[in-house]
Short mmCIF file of C-alpha atoms in Angstrom, two decimals:
data_model
loop_
_atom_site.label_atom_id
_atom_site.label_comp_id
_atom_site.label_asym_id
_atom_site.label_seq_id
_atom_site.Cartn_x
_atom_site.Cartn_y
_atom_site.Cartn_z
CA MET A 20 -0.02 0.38 0.11
CA GLU A 21 2.60 2.82 1.21
CA SER A 22 5.07 1.00 -1.51
CA LYS A 23 2.60 2.82 -4.08
CA GLN A 24 2.89 6.17 -2.37
CA LYS A 25 6.46 6.28 -2.76
CA LYS A 26 6.67 6.11 -6.57
CA LYS A 27 9.22 8.58 -7.63
CA ARG A 28 7.53 12.14 -8.56
CA LYS A 29 8.79 15.13 -10.09
CA ALA A 30 9.25 17.81 -7.40
CA LYS A 31 6.72 20.89 -7.89
CA PRO A 32 7.82 24.09 -8.01
CA GLY A 33 5.65 24.96 -5.34
CA GLN A 34 7.10 21.96 -2.95
CA ILE A 35 10.88 23.53 -3.89
CA ILE A 36 9.47 26.75 -2.64
CA SER A 37 8.07 25.72 0.46
CA ILE A 38 11.85 23.53 1.34
CA LEU A 39 13.39 27.05 0.51
CA CYS A 40 11.10 29.24 2.61
CA TYR A 41 12.07 29.37 5.78
CA PRO A 42 15.73 28.81 5.25
CA LEU A 43 15.59 31.56 2.74
CA ILE A 44 13.77 33.55 5.93
CA GLY A 45 17.31 32.26 8.28
CA ALA A 46 19.91 33.06 5.57
CA VAL A 47 18.60 36.67 5.14
CA CYS A 48 18.13 37.45 8.56
CA GLY A 49 21.42 35.36 9.70
CA PHE A 50 23.42 37.44 7.04
CA LEU A 51 21.73 40.83 8.56
CA MET A 52 23.53 39.65 12.46
CA VAL A 53 26.05 39.10 10.38
CA ARG A 54 26.53 43.05 9.24
CA TYR A 55 25.70 43.77 12.60
CA ILE A 56 27.64 42.59 14.83
CA ASP A 57 30.76 43.43 12.68
CA ILE A 58 29.14 47.23 13.35
CA VAL A 59 28.55 46.81 17.03
CA LEU A 60 31.75 44.64 17.87
CA PRO A 61 34.75 45.22 16.17
CA VAL A 62 37.50 42.99 15.82
CA ARG A 63 39.04 45.06 18.86
CA LYS A 64 37.15 43.12 21.60
CA ASP A 65 37.15 39.73 22.74
CA ILE A 66 35.26 36.21 22.03
CA GLY A 67 32.95 36.59 25.10
CA GLU A 68 31.09 39.62 23.85
CA PHE A 69 31.28 38.53 20.71
CA ILE A 70 29.56 35.77 21.68
CA TYR A 71 26.74 37.81 23.74
CA GLY A 72 26.53 39.76 20.97
CA LEU A 73 25.29 36.40 19.06
CA CYS A 74 23.38 35.27 21.53
CA ILE A 75 20.87 38.09 21.49
CA CYS A 76 20.73 38.05 18.09
CA PHE A 77 19.57 35.22 17.64
CA PHE A 78 16.95 35.87 20.52
CA LEU A 79 15.67 38.72 17.97
CA LEU A 80 15.23 35.94 15.79
CA PHE A 81 13.87 33.86 17.91
CA ALA A 82 11.61 36.68 19.35
CA ALA A 83 10.64 37.83 15.56
CA PHE A 84 9.31 34.72 14.27
CA PHE A 85 7.20 33.90 17.24
CA LEU A 86 5.78 37.17 17.56
CA HIS A 87 5.04 36.81 13.57
CA ILE A 88 3.00 33.88 14.27
CA ILE A 89 0.90 35.60 17.00
CA LEU A 90 0.40 38.35 14.60
CA HIS A 91 -0.42 36.00 12.04
CA GLU A 92 -3.10 33.93 13.71
CA THR A 93 -4.41 37.06 14.88
CA GLY A 94 -5.35 38.14 11.45
CA HIS A 95 -7.13 35.02 10.90
CA LEU A 96 -9.00 36.27 13.91
CA ILE A 97 -9.12 40.01 12.88
CA PHE A 98 -10.43 38.98 9.43
CA GLY A 99 -12.89 36.51 10.57
CA ARG A 100 -14.04 38.78 12.52
CA ILE A 101 -14.79 41.37 9.94
CA THR A 102 -16.24 38.97 7.85
CA GLY A 103 -19.07 36.80 10.56
CA TYR A 104 -17.04 34.46 11.92
CA HIS A 105 -16.96 33.90 15.65
CA PHE A 106 -14.67 33.03 17.35
CA MET A 107 -13.79 29.47 18.92
CA SER A 108 -9.93 28.98 19.16
CA PHE A 109 -6.20 29.92 19.25
CA ARG A 110 -3.11 28.62 19.37
CA ILE A 111 0.11 29.18 19.29
CA GLY A 112 2.11 26.23 18.97
CA LYS A 113 0.97 23.44 22.26
CA MET A 114 -0.69 26.31 23.80
CA MET A 115 -4.03 26.64 23.15
CA PHE A 116 -7.29 28.85 24.22
CA LEU A 117 -10.29 27.41 23.81
CA LYS A 118 -14.08 29.06 24.01
CA LYS A 119 -16.66 26.91 25.85
CA ASP A 120 -19.54 27.72 27.36
CA GLY A 121 -19.48 30.98 27.29
CA LYS A 122 -15.96 31.01 28.90
CA ILE A 123 -11.73 31.40 27.62
CA LYS A 124 -9.94 28.12 28.78
CA LEU A 125 -6.58 27.32 28.13
CA ARG A 126 -5.47 23.57 26.46
CA ARG A 127 -3.00 21.71 24.83
CA LEU A 128 -2.70 20.37 21.72
CA SER A 129 0.73 19.73 19.39
CA ILE A 130 -0.32 19.07 15.97
CA ALA A 131 3.14 18.70 13.60
CA GLY A 132 3.63 21.28 10.87
CA THR A 133 1.67 23.97 12.51
CA GLY A 134 3.13 27.09 14.79
CA GLY A 135 -0.80 27.93 14.88
CA GLN A 136 -3.92 27.96 14.13
CA CYS A 137 -6.79 30.39 15.18
CA LEU A 138 -10.56 27.86 13.94
CA MET A 139 -13.42 29.97 13.84
CA ASP A 140 -17.62 29.19 13.60
CA PRO A 141 -18.79 30.26 10.13
CA PRO A 142 -21.78 32.28 9.61
CA ASP A 143 -24.56 30.66 7.89
CA MET A 144 -24.29 29.68 3.94
CA LYS A 145 -26.24 31.94 2.00
CA ASP A 146 -26.87 30.67 -1.58
CA GLY A 147 -23.96 27.69 -1.36
CA LYS A 148 -22.28 30.97 -0.72
CA ILE A 149 -19.40 31.89 2.61
CA PRO A 150 -16.70 34.39 3.22
CA PHE A 151 -13.32 32.57 3.11
CA VAL A 152 -10.50 34.81 1.03
CA LEU A 153 -10.04 37.54 3.94
CA TYR A 154 -10.52 34.92 6.34
CA ASN A 155 -8.07 31.95 4.93
CA LEU A 156 -5.68 35.55 4.06
CA GLY A 157 -6.08 37.71 6.90
CA GLY A 158 -2.33 36.11 8.52
CA SER A 159 -0.82 37.06 5.75
CA LEU A 160 -2.07 40.60 5.26
CA VAL A 161 -1.26 41.05 9.04
CA ASN A 162 2.47 39.58 8.62
CA PHE A 163 2.72 41.56 5.56
CA ILE A 164 1.71 45.29 7.08
CA SER A 165 3.74 44.51 9.76
CA ALA A 166 6.61 43.98 7.81
CA LEU A 167 6.09 47.60 6.51
CA ILE A 168 5.54 49.08 9.52
CA PHE A 169 8.66 47.57 10.67
CA ILE A 170 10.09 48.30 7.76
CA GLY A 171 9.50 52.37 8.07
CA ALA A 172 10.38 51.75 12.51
CA TYR A 173 14.23 50.79 10.83
CA ILE A 174 14.59 54.09 8.92
CA VAL A 175 12.95 56.24 11.64
CA CYS A 176 15.69 54.68 14.23
CA PRO A 177 18.58 52.93 12.62
CA ASN A 178 21.74 53.50 14.09
CA TYR A 179 19.94 52.29 18.01
CA LEU A 180 21.95 48.56 17.48
CA TYR A 181 19.92 45.80 18.35
CA LEU A 182 16.26 47.71 18.70
CA SER A 183 16.94 48.42 14.72
CA LEU A 184 18.17 44.56 13.72
CA PHE A 185 15.00 43.52 15.63
CA PHE A 186 12.50 45.97 13.55
CA LEU A 187 14.26 44.82 10.45
CA ILE A 188 14.48 40.66 11.57
CA MET A 189 10.51 41.26 12.16
CA ALA A 190 10.51 43.33 8.70
CA VAL A 191 11.95 40.01 6.69
CA THR A 192 10.56 37.42 8.13
CA GLY A 193 7.16 38.86 8.40
CA ILE A 194 7.14 39.39 4.48
CA GLY A 195 8.95 36.17 4.45
CA ILE A 196 5.73 34.64 6.24
CA ALA A 197 3.47 36.61 4.92
CA LEU A 198 5.05 35.46 1.13
CA ALA A 199 5.24 31.56 2.12
CA ASN A 200 1.71 31.57 3.90
CA GLY A 201 -0.20 33.20 1.39
CA ILE A 202 1.16 31.74 -2.33
CA PRO A 203 -0.42 28.15 -2.52
CA LEU A 204 1.99 25.35 -0.81
CA ARG A 205 1.81 22.32 1.22
CA PHE A 206 4.37 22.68 3.66
CA GLY A 207 5.69 19.05 5.23
CA MET A 208 1.98 16.89 6.31
CA VAL A 209 -0.73 20.28 6.07
CA ASP A 210 -1.68 22.83 3.37
CA ASN A 211 -1.07 26.58 3.86
CA ASP A 212 -3.84 29.37 3.21
CA GLY A 213 -3.61 30.35 0.23
CA ASN A 214 -3.23 26.54 -0.88
CA ASN A 215 -6.95 26.67 1.26
CA ALA A 216 -8.29 30.06 -0.16
CA VAL A 217 -7.25 27.90 -3.54
CA SER A 218 -8.90 24.59 -2.80
CA LEU A 219 -11.67 27.05 -1.88
CA GLY A 220 -12.43 29.20 -4.85
CA LYS A 221 -12.50 26.78 -7.40
CA SER A 222 -15.30 24.52 -6.44
CA SER A 223 -19.06 25.49 -4.57
CA MET A 224 -18.69 21.48 -2.83
CA ALA A 225 -15.05 22.05 -1.58
CA LEU A 226 -16.38 25.80 -0.43
CA TYR A 227 -19.63 23.04 1.45
CA SER A 228 -17.18 21.27 2.82
CA PHE A 229 -14.71 24.10 4.53
CA TRP A 230 -18.23 25.45 6.21
CA VAL A 231 -18.93 21.83 7.16
CA GLN A 232 -15.08 20.98 8.87
CA MET A 233 -15.18 24.17 10.58
CA LYS A 234 -18.64 23.45 11.95
CA MET A 235 -17.40 20.18 12.61
CA ASN A 236 -14.83 21.94 14.55
CA ALA A 237 -17.21 24.08 16.28
CA GLN A 238 -19.58 20.74 17.70
CA MET A 239 -16.27 19.41 18.97
CA THR A 240 -15.61 22.04 20.93
CA ASN A 241 -18.99 22.00 22.53
CA GLY A 242 -18.24 17.91 23.30
CA VAL A 243 -19.96 15.83 20.12
CA ARG A 244 -18.83 12.78 18.43
CA LEU A 245 -18.86 12.65 15.18
CA LYS A 246 -20.80 10.00 15.39
CA ASP A 247 -23.49 12.18 17.18
CA MET A 248 -23.52 14.86 14.27
CA PRO A 249 -26.03 15.64 10.78
CA LEU A 250 -25.49 12.31 9.35
CA GLU A 251 -25.87 14.94 6.13
CA TRP A 252 -22.16 16.33 7.51
CA PHE A 253 -20.96 12.90 6.35
CA TYR A 254 -20.38 12.10 2.54
CA GLN A 255 -17.42 10.36 0.35
CA PRO A 256 -16.52 12.63 -1.84
CA LYS A 257 -16.18 11.55 -6.62
CA ALA A 258 -12.38 10.23 -7.04
CA ASP A 259 -12.12 13.70 -9.02
CA GLU A 260 -12.99 15.72 -6.42
CA LEU A 261 -10.28 14.12 -4.21
CA LYS A 262 -8.23 16.15 -6.21
CA ASN A 263 -8.77 19.04 -4.22
CA SER A 264 -7.17 19.09 -1.22
CA ILE A 265 -10.38 20.57 0.67
CA ILE A 266 -13.48 17.99 -0.33
CA ALA A 267 -10.49 15.15 0.42
CA VAL A 268 -11.21 15.59 3.67
CA MET A 269 -13.90 14.69 3.94
CA ALA A 270 -13.49 11.04 2.75
CA VAL A 271 -11.29 11.45 6.42
CA PHE A 272 -13.72 12.52 8.35
CA TYR A 273 -16.05 9.99 6.58
CA GLU A 274 -13.55 7.24 7.61
CA ASN A 275 -13.43 9.05 11.12
CA ARG A 276 -17.20 8.39 12.09
CA LEU A 277 -17.00 4.61 10.63
CA MET A 278 -14.17 4.57 13.32
CA ASP A 279 -16.58 5.91 16.02
CA GLU A 280 -19.72 4.01 15.33
CA HIS A 281 -16.95 0.79 15.85
CA ASN A 282 -17.63 -0.09 12.41
CA PHE A 283 -14.44 -0.87 11.81
CA GLU A 284 -14.66 -3.33 8.68
CA GLU A 285 -16.31 -0.61 6.97
CA ALA A 286 -13.89 2.02 8.07
CA GLU A 287 -10.66 -0.08 6.43
CA LEU A 288 -13.07 -0.24 3.48
CA GLN A 289 -12.84 3.15 3.09
CA ILE A 290 -9.29 3.57 4.37
CA ASN A 291 -7.30 1.30 1.59
CA LYS A 292 -9.59 3.14 -0.79
CA LEU A 293 -8.41 6.25 0.33
CA LEU A 294 -4.17 4.63 0.53
CA SER A 295 -4.63 3.73 -2.51
CA LEU A 296 -6.24 6.47 -5.45
CA ASP A 297 -3.47 9.37 -6.07
CA THR A 298 -5.45 12.20 -3.91
CA GLU A 299 -4.38 15.53 -2.61
CA ILE A 300 -5.39 14.52 0.57
CA ALA A 301 -2.54 16.47 3.19
CA GLY A 302 -0.10 14.17 4.79
CA LEU A 303 -1.01 14.80 8.01
CA TYR A 304 -4.17 12.98 7.43
CA LYS A 305 -2.60 9.98 5.59
CA ARG A 306 -1.02 9.12 8.38
CA LEU A 307 -3.67 9.14 10.71
CA LEU A 308 -5.47 7.28 8.20
CA ILE A 309 -2.41 4.40 8.83
CA CYS A 310 -3.03 4.67 12.41
CA ASP A 311 -6.48 3.94 12.62
CA LYS A 312 -5.22 0.59 9.71
CA ILE A 313 -2.80 -0.42 12.10
CA TYR A 314 -5.47 -0.45 15.09
CA CYS A 315 -8.45 -2.09 12.40
CA ALA A 316 -5.47 -4.90 11.26
CA LEU A 317 -5.02 -5.21 15.25
CA LEU A 318 -9.22 -5.67 15.75
CA GLU A 319 -9.97 -7.75 12.96
CA HIS A 320 -7.74 -11.20 13.78
CA ASN A 321 -5.14 -9.45 14.46
CA ARG A 322 -3.30 -9.26 11.27
CA LYS A 323 0.52 -9.02 12.46
CA LYS A 324 1.69 -8.75 8.68
CA THR A 325 -0.34 -6.04 7.57
CA VAL A 326 1.09 -4.32 11.36
CA SER A 327 4.52 -5.27 11.06
CA LEU A 328 4.47 -3.76 7.14
CA LEU A 329 2.73 -0.33 7.73
CA GLN A 330 5.15 0.66 10.83
CA THR A 331 7.66 1.95 9.45
CA LYS A 332 10.82 4.45 9.67
CA GLU A 333 7.97 7.06 8.60
CA HIS A 334 4.93 5.81 10.61
CA PHE A 335 7.33 5.71 14.03
CA LYS A 336 8.93 9.34 13.01
CA PHE A 337 4.85 10.95 12.77
CA VAL A 338 4.15 8.40 16.05
CA LYS A 339 7.45 10.29 17.67
CA GLN A 340 5.66 13.64 16.30
CA MET A 341 1.97 13.28 17.02
CA LYS A 342 2.54 11.47 20.53
CA GLN A 343 0.66 13.69 22.36
CA PHE A 344 -2.66 13.21 19.86
CA PRO A 345 -5.03 11.03 21.25
CA ALA A 346 -5.95 8.89 18.14
CA VAL A 347 -1.99 8.23 17.89
CA ILE A 348 -1.87 7.24 20.90
CA ARG A 349 -4.51 4.97 20.72
CA THR A 350 -3.33 2.96 18.16
CA GLU A 351 0.46 3.00 20.14
CA TYR A 352 -1.76 1.59 23.73
CA ALA A 353 -3.65 -1.35 20.62
CA ALA A 354 -0.24 -2.34 19.32
CA ALA A 355 1.56 -2.68 22.95
CA LEU A 356 -1.72 -5.51 23.25
CA LEU A 357 -2.34 -6.66 20.50
CA TYR A 358 1.06 -6.95 18.56
CA GLU A 359 4.12 -6.74 21.37
CA ASP A 360 2.24 -7.95 23.54
CA ASN A 361 3.46 -5.98 26.20
CA THR A 362 1.02 -5.43 28.88
CA ALA A 363 3.23 -3.06 31.38
CA LYS A 364 4.57 -0.39 28.27
CA ALA A 365 0.65 -0.56 27.71
CA GLU A 366 -0.04 0.97 31.13
CA CYS A 367 2.92 3.63 30.59
CA ILE A 368 0.67 4.56 27.23
CA LYS A 369 -1.92 4.46 29.47
CA LYS A 370 -1.30 6.97 31.73
CA ARG A 371 0.17 8.73 29.09
CA PHE A 372 -3.02 8.72 27.61
CA GLU A 373 -4.82 9.75 31.01
CA LEU A 374 -2.76 12.40 30.91
CA CYS A 375 -3.58 14.01 28.16
CA ALA A 376 -6.71 13.26 28.63
CA LYS A 377 -6.50 16.49 31.19
CA SER A 378 -5.28 19.39 28.84
CA TYR A 379 -6.84 18.15 25.45
CA PRO A 380 -9.39 20.90 24.22
CA TYR A 381 -11.49 18.58 22.76
CA PRO A 382 -13.55 15.83 24.88
CA ALA A 383 -15.75 13.98 22.43
CA ASP A 384 -12.58 12.97 20.84
CA ILE A 385 -10.74 11.71 24.45
CA GLU A 386 -14.36 10.02 24.77
CA SER A 387 -14.01 8.01 21.52
CA GLU A 388 -10.27 6.77 21.76
CA ARG A 389 -11.31 5.90 25.59
CA GLU A 390 -14.26 3.44 24.05
CA LEU A 391 -11.57 2.12 21.26
CA MET A 392 -8.94 1.62 23.86
CA GLU A 393 -11.85 -0.74 25.34
CA ILE A 394 -11.85 -3.04 23.38
CA ALA A 395 -8.41 -3.32 21.65
CA GLU A 396 -8.34 -4.07 26.00
CA LYS A 397 -12.13 -6.62 25.85
CA ARG A 398 -9.95 -8.70 23.26
CA LYS A 399 -6.38 -8.63 24.89
CA ASP A 400 -8.41 -10.48 27.70
CA SER A 401 -10.87 -13.05 24.56
CA GLY A 402 -7.29 -13.81 23.58
CA ILE A 403 -8.75 -13.24 20.16
#
């Protein structure tokens, strides 16, 4: 299955840009830092002062990236509110502010390939349409606008040493992040904002799919499980529709509902179909599908050979990246019980799951995953 996905393909221009984008930003900022150190710390200064100056420069670079992530997600929030969206969650790194029952609560969530995320509840569709351009590109707009402001600040005070360097780094990183998110690209396992905006503009079905996904998130925030959400939200896209990255996600959610209903046979058929086709399903979702396939293989007659083939280096790398994600932990737990026959390891994984559950933002997911873990325990006890 996975060998088909590994066939060599020519790198697309967008893929090349996505690989080079952030290293290029770092290289430009590095050049500016070296120039400033030469100015601030002439050769006569000792090595200690040089290292001190270098540390300050790297701190400024780190601060600039962190601040621009905040500005980026704030841009989504501002332009989302302007166009009728309602706030649901705001995440920077692992720290997530979630609105539930009219209160803002602090939770933890880490998603590989993302530095932050602002999710909102969209307005009702009118004639099959909702505003989407400003919400999706609002982050890049704020990064770019702020970059222009910092260029102005640098021009006004070019001789304030580290302060002026900070303004210059903020300008460079702002323009870089604006382009990296605004130009349609796929970064590793996720699509960027520009790619999402293009996908939404290509078809009315993509726009409906986007609306459904945002509504699903709002429902999950309020504790509703996938199996209890409106049935009409879940559908299998046609083969040609899977070429649109936004619509393709609906096929994944269709499979996720089957898992929540404990319809494992149908879920695995859906996974096999999606992994065998050439689709625009993002890498993050493909890896989560593989986790579900491993789980299903363990439950259905404990097909250890299938599990062995799926547990590749890429899979274990993903598991490490997403080690605090409930579905990943659940699959690890089932594998420890049914594949490795390691009860002690399974107990350690279960403790990690319960620790994750305390701060995870979506209680409906925790309830669902806990049930799947209990099913694995029953299979272990029954010796099937």
